[in-house]
PDB file of C-alpha atoms in Angstrom:
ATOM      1  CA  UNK A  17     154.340  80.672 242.143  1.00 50.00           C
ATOM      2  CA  UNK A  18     155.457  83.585 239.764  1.00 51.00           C
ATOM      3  CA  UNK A  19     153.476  81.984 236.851  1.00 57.00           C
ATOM      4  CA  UNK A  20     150.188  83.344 236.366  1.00 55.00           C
ATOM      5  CA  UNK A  21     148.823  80.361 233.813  1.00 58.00           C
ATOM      6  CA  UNK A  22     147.395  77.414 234.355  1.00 70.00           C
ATOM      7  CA  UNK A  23     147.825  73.827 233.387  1.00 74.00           C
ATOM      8  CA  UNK A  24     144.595  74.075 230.613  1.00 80.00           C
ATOM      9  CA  UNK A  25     146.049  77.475 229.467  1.00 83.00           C
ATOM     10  CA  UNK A  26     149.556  76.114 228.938  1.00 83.00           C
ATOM     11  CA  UNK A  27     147.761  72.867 227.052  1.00 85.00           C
ATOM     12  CA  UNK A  28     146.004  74.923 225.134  1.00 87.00           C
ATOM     13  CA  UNK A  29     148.914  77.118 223.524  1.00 88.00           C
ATOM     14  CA  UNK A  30     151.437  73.990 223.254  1.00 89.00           C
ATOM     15  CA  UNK A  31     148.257  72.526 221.324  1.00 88.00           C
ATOM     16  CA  UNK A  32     147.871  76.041 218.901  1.00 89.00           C
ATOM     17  CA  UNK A  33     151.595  75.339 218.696  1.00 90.00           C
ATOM     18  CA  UNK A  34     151.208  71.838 217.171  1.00 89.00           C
ATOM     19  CA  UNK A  35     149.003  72.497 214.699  1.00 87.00           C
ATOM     20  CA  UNK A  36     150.509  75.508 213.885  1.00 87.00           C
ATOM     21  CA  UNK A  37     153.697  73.000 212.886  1.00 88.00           C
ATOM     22  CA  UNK A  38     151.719  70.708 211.233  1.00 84.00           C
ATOM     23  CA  UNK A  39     149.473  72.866 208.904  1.00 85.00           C
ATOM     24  CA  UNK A  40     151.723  72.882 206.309  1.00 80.00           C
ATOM     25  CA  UNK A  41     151.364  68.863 205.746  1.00 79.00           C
ATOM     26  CA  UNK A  42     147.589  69.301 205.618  1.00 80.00           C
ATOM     27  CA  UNK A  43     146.477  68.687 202.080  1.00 86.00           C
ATOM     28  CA  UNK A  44     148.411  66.733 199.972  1.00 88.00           C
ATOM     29  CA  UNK A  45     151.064  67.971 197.489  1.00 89.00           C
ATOM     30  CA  UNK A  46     151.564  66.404 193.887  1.00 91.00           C
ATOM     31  CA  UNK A  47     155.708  67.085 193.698  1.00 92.00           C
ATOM     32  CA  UNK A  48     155.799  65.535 197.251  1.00 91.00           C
ATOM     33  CA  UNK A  49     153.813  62.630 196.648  1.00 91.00           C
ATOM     34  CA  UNK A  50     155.526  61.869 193.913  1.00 93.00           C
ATOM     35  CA  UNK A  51     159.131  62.762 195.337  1.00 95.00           C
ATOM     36  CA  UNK A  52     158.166  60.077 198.412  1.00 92.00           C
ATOM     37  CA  UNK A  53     157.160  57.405 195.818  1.00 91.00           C
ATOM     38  CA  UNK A  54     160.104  57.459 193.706  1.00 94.00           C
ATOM     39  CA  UNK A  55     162.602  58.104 196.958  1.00 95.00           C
ATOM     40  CA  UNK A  56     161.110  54.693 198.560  1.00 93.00           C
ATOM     41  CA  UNK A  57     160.219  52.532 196.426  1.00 90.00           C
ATOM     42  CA  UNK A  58     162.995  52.662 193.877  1.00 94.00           C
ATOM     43  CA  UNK A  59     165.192  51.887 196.602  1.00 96.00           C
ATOM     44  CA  UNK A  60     163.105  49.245 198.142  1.00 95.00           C
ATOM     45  CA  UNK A  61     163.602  47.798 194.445  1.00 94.00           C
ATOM     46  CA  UNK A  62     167.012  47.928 194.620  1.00 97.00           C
ATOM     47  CA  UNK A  63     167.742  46.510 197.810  1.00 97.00           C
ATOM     48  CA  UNK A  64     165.673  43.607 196.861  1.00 96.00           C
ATOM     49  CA  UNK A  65     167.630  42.853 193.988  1.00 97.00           C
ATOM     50  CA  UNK A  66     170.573  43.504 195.839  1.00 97.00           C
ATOM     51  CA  UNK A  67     169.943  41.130 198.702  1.00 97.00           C
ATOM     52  CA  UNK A  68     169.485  38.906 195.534  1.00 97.00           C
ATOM     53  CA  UNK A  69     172.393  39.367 194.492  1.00 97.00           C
ATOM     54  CA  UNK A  70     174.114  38.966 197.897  1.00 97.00           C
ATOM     55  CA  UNK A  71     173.355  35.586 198.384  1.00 96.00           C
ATOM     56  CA  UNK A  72     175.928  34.498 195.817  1.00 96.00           C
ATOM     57  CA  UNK A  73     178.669  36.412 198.574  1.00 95.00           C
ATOM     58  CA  UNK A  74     177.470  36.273 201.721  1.00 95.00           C
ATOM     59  CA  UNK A  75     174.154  35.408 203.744  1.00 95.00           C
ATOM     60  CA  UNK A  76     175.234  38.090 206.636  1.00 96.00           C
ATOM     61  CA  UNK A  77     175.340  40.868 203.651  1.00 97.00           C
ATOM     62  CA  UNK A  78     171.974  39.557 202.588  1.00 97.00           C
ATOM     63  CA  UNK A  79     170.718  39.684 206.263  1.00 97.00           C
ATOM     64  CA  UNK A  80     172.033  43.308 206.344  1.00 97.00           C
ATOM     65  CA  UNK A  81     170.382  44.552 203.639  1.00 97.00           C
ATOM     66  CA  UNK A  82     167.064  42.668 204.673  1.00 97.00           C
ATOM     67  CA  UNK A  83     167.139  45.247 207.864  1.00 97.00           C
ATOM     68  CA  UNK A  84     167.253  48.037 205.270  1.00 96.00           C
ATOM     69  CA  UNK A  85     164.656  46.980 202.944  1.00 95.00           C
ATOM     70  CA  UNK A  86     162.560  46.720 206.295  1.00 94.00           C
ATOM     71  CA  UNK A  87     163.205  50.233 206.720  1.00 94.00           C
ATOM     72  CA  UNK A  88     162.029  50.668 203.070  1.00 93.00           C
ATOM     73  CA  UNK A  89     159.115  48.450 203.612  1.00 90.00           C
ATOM     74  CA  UNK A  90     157.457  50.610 206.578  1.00 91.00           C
ATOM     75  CA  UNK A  91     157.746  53.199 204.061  1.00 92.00           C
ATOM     76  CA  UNK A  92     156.417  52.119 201.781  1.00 88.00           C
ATOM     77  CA  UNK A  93     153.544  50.606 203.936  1.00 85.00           C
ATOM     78  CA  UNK A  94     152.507  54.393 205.200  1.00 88.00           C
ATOM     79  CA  UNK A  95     152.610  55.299 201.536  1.00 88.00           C
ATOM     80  CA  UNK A  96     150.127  53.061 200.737  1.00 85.00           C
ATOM     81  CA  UNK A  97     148.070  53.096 203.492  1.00 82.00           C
ATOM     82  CA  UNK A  98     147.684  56.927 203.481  1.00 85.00           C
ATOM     83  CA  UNK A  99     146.044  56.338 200.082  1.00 84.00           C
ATOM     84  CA  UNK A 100     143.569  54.164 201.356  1.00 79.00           C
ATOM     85  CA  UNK A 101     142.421  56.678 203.470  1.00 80.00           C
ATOM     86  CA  UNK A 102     142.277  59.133 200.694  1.00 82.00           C
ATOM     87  CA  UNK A 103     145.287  61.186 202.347  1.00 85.00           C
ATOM     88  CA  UNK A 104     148.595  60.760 200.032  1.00 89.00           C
ATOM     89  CA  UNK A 105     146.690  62.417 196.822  1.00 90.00           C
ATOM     90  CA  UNK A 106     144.474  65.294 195.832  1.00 90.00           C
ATOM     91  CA  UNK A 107     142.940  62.837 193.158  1.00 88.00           C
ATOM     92  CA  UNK A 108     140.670  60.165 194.448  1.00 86.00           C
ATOM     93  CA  UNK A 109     141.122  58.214 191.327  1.00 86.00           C
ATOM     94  CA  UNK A 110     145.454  57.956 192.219  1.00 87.00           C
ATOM     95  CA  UNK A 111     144.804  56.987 195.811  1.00 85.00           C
ATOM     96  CA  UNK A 112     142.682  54.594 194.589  1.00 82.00           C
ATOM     97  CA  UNK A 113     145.110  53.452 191.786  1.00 84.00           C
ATOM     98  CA  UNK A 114     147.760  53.510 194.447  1.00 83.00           C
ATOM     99  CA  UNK A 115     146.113  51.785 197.442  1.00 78.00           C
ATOM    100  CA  UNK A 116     144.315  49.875 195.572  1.00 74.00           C
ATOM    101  CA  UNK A 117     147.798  47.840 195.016  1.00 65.00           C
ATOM    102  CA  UNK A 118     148.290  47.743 198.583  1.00 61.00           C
ATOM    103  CA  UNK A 119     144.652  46.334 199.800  1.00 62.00           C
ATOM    104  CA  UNK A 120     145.371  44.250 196.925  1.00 59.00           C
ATOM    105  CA  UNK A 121     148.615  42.787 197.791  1.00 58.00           C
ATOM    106  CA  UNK A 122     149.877  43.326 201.088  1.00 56.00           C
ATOM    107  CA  UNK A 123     147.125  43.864 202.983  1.00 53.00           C
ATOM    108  CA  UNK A 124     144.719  40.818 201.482  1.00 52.00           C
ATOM    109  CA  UNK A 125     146.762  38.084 203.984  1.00 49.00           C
ATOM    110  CA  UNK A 126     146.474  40.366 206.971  1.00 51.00           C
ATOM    111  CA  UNK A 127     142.382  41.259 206.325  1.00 50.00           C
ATOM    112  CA  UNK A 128     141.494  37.801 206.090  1.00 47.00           C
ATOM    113  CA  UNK A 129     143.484  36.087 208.477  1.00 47.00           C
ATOM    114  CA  UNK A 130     141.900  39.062 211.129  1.00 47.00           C
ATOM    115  CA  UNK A 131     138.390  38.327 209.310  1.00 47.00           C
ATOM    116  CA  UNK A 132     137.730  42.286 207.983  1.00 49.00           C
ATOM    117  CA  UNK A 133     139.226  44.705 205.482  1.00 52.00           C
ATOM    118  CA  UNK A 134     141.033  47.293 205.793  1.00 50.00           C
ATOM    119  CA  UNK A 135     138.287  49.489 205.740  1.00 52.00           C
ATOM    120  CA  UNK A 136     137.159  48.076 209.148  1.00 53.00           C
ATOM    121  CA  UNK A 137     140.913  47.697 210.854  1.00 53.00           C
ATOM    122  CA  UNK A 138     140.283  51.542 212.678  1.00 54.00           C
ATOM    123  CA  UNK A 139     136.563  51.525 213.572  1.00 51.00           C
ATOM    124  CA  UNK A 140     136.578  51.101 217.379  1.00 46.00           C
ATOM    125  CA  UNK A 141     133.883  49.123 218.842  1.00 44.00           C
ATOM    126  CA  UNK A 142     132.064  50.477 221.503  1.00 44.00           C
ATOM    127  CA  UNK A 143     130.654  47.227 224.002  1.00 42.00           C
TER     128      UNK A 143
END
């Protein structure tokens, strides 16, 4: 009853607030793109070749580390898929280089078992 704002009004600054947060993330950064690369997928790497490795010990130590390569792997999924959309790097050319791996390899299976590309997968039809 004391509070003189409304609903909208209270949306409105918690919105002002969010971006505020988020501005920073905005455009990409070289030393940050890089940094994520080389932080996920030279660990995916080496999980791989340790769950390799594993299977000579264990297959419950292999089925561990498959859980953390997954965690790796959705990394390394938004990676790529923010340089499809032209999003991880100022150059074109390096998302391009870049996501041009991923359309390539992880997402060819997915596109043509759905019948589209990837370039498709976020347009929402309107009936």
């Amino acid at each position: 009853m004391g509070n003189n704002t409304s609903g909208k009004e209270n949306d409105a600054v918690f919105a002002r607030f969010l971006v505020g947060l988020v501005t920073k993330y905005e455009k990409p950064r070289l030393g940050a793109s890089l940094w994520q690369i080389v932080n996920t997928i030279v660990p995916y790497a080496i999980v791989w070749y340790l769950m390799f490795v594993s299977l000579q010990v264990s297959y419950w130590l292999t089925l561990a580390l498959a859980i953390l390569a997954g965690g790796f792997l959705v990394r390394v999924f938004i990676i790529f898929h923010d340089c499809v959309h032209g999003a991880f790097f100022k150059s074109l050319w390096a998302n391009q280089l870049l996501g041009g791996y991923y359309r390539g390899y992880y997402s060819y299976c997915l596109c043509s078992l759905a019948g589209g590309t990837q370039s498709t997968s976020h347009v929402i039809r309107k009936s």
